[in-house]
PDB file of C-alpha atoms in Angstrom:
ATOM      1  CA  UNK K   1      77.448 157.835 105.597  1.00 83.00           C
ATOM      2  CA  UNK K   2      74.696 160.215 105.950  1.00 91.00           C
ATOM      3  CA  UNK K   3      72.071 160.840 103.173  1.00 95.00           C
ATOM      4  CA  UNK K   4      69.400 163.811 102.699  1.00 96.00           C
ATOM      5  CA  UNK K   5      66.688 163.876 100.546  1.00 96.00           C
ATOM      6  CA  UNK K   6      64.361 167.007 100.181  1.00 97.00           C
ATOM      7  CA  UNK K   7      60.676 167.425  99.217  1.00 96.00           C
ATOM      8  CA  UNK K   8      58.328 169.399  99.055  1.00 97.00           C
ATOM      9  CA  UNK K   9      59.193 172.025  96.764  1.00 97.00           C
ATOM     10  CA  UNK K  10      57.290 173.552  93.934  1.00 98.00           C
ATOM     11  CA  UNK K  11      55.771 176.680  92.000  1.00 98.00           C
ATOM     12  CA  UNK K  12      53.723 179.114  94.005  1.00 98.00           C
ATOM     13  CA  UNK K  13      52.256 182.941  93.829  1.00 98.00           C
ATOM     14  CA  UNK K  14      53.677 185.657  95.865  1.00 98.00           C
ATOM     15  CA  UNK K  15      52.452 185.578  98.953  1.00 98.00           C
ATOM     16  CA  UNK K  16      51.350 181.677  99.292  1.00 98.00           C
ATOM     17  CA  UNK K  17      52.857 179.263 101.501  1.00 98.00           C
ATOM     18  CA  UNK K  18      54.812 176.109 100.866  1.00 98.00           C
ATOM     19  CA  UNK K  19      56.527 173.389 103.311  1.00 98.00           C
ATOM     20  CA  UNK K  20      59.854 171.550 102.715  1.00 98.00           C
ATOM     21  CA  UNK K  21      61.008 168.207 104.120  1.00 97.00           C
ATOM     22  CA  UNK K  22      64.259 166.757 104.580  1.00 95.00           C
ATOM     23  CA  UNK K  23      64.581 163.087 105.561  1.00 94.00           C
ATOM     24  CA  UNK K  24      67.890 162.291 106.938  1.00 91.00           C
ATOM     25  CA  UNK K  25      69.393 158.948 107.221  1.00 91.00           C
ATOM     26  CA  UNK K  26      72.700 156.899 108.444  1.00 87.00           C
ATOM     27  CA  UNK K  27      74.265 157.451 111.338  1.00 77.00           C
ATOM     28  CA  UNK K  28      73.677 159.873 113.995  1.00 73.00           C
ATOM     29  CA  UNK K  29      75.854 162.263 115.380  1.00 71.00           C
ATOM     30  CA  UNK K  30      76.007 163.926 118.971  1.00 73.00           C
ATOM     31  CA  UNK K  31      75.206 167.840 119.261  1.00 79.00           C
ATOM     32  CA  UNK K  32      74.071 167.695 115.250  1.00 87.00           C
ATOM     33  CA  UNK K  33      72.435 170.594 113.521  1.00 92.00           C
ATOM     34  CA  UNK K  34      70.672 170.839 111.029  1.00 93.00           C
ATOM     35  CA  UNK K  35      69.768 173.858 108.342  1.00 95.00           C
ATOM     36  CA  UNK K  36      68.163 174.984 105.480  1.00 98.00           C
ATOM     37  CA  UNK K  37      70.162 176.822 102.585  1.00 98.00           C
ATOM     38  CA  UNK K  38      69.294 178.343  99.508  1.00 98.00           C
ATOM     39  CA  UNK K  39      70.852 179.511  96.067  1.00 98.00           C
ATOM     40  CA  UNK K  40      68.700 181.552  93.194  1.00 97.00           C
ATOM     41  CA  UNK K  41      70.751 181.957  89.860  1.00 92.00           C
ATOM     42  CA  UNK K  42      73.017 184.047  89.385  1.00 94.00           C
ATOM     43  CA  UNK K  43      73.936 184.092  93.374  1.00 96.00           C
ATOM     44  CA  UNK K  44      75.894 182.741  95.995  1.00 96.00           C
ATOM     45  CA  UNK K  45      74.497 179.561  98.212  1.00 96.00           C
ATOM     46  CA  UNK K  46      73.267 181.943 101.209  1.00 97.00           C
ATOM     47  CA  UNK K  47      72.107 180.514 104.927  1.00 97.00           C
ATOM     48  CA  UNK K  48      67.769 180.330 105.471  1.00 98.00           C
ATOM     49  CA  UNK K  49      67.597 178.598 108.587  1.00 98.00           C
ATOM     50  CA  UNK K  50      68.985 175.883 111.048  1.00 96.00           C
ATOM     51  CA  UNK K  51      67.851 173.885 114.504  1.00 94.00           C
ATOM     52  CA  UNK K  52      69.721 172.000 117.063  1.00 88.00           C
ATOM     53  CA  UNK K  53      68.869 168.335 117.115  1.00 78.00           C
ATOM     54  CA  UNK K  54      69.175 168.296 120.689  1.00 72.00           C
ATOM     55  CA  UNK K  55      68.306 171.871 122.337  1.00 66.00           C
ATOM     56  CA  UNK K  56      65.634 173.135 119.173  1.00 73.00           C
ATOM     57  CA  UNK K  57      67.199 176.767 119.414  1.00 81.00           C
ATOM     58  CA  UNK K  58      66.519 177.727 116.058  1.00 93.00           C
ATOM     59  CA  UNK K  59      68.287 180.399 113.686  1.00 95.00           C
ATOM     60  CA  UNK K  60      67.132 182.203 110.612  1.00 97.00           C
ATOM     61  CA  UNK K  61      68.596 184.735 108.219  1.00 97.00           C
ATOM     62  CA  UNK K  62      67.115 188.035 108.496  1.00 97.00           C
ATOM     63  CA  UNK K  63      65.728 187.670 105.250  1.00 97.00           C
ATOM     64  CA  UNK K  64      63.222 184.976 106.315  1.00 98.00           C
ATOM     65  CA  UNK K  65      62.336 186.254 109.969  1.00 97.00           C
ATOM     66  CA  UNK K  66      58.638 186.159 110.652  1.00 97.00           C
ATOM     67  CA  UNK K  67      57.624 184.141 107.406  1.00 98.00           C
ATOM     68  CA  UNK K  68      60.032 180.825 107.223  1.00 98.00           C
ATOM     69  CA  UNK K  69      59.723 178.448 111.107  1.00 97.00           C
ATOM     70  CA  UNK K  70      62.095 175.417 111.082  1.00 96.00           C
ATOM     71  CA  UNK K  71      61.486 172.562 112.765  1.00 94.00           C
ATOM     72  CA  UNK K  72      62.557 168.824 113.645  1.00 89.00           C
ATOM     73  CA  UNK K  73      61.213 165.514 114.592  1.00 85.00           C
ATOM     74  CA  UNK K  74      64.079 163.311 116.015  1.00 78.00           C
ATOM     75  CA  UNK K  75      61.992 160.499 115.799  1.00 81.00           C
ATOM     76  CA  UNK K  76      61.898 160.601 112.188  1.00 83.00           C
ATOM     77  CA  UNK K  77      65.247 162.016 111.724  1.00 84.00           C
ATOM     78  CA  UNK K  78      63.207 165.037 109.414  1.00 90.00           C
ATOM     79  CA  UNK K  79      63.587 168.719 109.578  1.00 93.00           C
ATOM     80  CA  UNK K  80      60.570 170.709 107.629  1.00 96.00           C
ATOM     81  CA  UNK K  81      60.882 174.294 106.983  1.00 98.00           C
ATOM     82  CA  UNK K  82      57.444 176.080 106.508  1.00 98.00           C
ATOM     83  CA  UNK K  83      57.297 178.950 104.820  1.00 98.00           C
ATOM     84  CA  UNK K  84      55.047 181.965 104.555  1.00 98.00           C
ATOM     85  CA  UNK K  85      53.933 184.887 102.390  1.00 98.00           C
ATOM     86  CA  UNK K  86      56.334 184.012  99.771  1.00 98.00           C
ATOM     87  CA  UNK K  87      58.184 186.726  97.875  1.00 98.00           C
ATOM     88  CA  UNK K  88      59.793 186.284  93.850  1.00 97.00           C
ATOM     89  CA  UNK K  89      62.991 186.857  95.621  1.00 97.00           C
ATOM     90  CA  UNK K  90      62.535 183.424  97.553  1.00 98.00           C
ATOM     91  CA  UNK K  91      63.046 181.725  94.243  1.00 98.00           C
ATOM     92  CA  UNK K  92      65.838 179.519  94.613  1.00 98.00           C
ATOM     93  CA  UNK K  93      66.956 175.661  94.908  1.00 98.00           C
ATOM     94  CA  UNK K  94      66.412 174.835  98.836  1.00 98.00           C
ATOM     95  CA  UNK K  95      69.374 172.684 100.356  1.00 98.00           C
ATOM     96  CA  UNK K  96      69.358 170.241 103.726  1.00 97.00           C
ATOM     97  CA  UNK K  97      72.363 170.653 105.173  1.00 96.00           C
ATOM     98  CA  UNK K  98      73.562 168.288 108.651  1.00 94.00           C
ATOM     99  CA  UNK K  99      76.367 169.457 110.355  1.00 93.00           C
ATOM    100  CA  UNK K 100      77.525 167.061 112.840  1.00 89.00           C
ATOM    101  CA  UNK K 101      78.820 169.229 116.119  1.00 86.00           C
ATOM    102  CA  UNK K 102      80.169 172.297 115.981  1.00 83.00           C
ATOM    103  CA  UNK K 103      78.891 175.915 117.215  1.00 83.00           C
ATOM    104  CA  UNK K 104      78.248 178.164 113.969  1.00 88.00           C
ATOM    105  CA  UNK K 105      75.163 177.914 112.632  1.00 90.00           C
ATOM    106  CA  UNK K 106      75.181 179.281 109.341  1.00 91.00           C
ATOM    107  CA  UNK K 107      78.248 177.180 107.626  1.00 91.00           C
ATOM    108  CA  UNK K 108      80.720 174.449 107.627  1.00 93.00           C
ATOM    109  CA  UNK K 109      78.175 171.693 107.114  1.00 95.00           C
ATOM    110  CA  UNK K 110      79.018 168.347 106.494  1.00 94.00           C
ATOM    111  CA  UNK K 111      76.685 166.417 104.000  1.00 95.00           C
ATOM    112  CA  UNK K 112      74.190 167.761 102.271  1.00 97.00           C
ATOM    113  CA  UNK K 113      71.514 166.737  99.713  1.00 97.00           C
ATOM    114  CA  UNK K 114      70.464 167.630  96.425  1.00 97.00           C
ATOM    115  CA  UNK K 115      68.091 170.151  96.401  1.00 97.00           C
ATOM    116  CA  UNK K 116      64.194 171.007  95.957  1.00 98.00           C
ATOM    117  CA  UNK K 117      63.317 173.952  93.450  1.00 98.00           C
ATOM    118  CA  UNK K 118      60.768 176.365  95.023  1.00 98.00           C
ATOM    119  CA  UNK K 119      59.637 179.030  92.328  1.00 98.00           C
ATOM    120  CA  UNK K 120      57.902 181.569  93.087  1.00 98.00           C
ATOM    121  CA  UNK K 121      55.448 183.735  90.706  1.00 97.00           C
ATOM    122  CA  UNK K 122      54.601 187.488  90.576  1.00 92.00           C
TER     123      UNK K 122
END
């Protein structure tokens, strides 16, 4: 099995920074991603950002572009996602997510962990 464990999180003022880390462990997988999801109350669990464990190509939502960078250390097995002049809307409980092949970024992930509340003060 594969297990994710997030840290990192916290409570912050609009427009400070904060950096999450997921540690992955288990088995490997060829061609794995890996990404970043979020879900504020009330809402839907939407896509923040995601990296190839081989290539690095990385993807964020639209919402994030320019303040969030994702990044991995295969060494380690971690993926950190540091983010930047943070907004109220970022509020939310951040997910790891580790799909193991596939093409679309942005779903259909296979195990994820349990979450890391970021809060984020006006």
């Amino acid at each position: 099995q594969v297990q994710l464990v997030e840290s990192g999180g916290g409570l912050v003022q609009d427009g400070g920074s904060l950096r999450l880390s997921c540690a992955a462990s288990g088995r490997t997988f060829n061609n794995y991603i890996m990404g970043w999801f979020r879900q504020a109350p009330g809402k839907e669990r939407e896509f923040v950002a995601a990296i190839r464990g081989s290539a690095g190509t990385p993807y964020y939502a639209d919402s994030v572009k320019g303040r969030f960078t994702i990044s991995r250390d295969n060494a380690k097995n971690t993926v950190d996602l540091q983010m930047n002049s943070l907004k109220p809307e970022d509020t939310a409980v951040y997910y790891c997510a580790l799909k193991r092949s596939g093409y679309r970024f942005d779903a259909l992930y296979d195990y994820w962990g349990q979450g890391t509340q970021v809060t984020v003060s006006s």
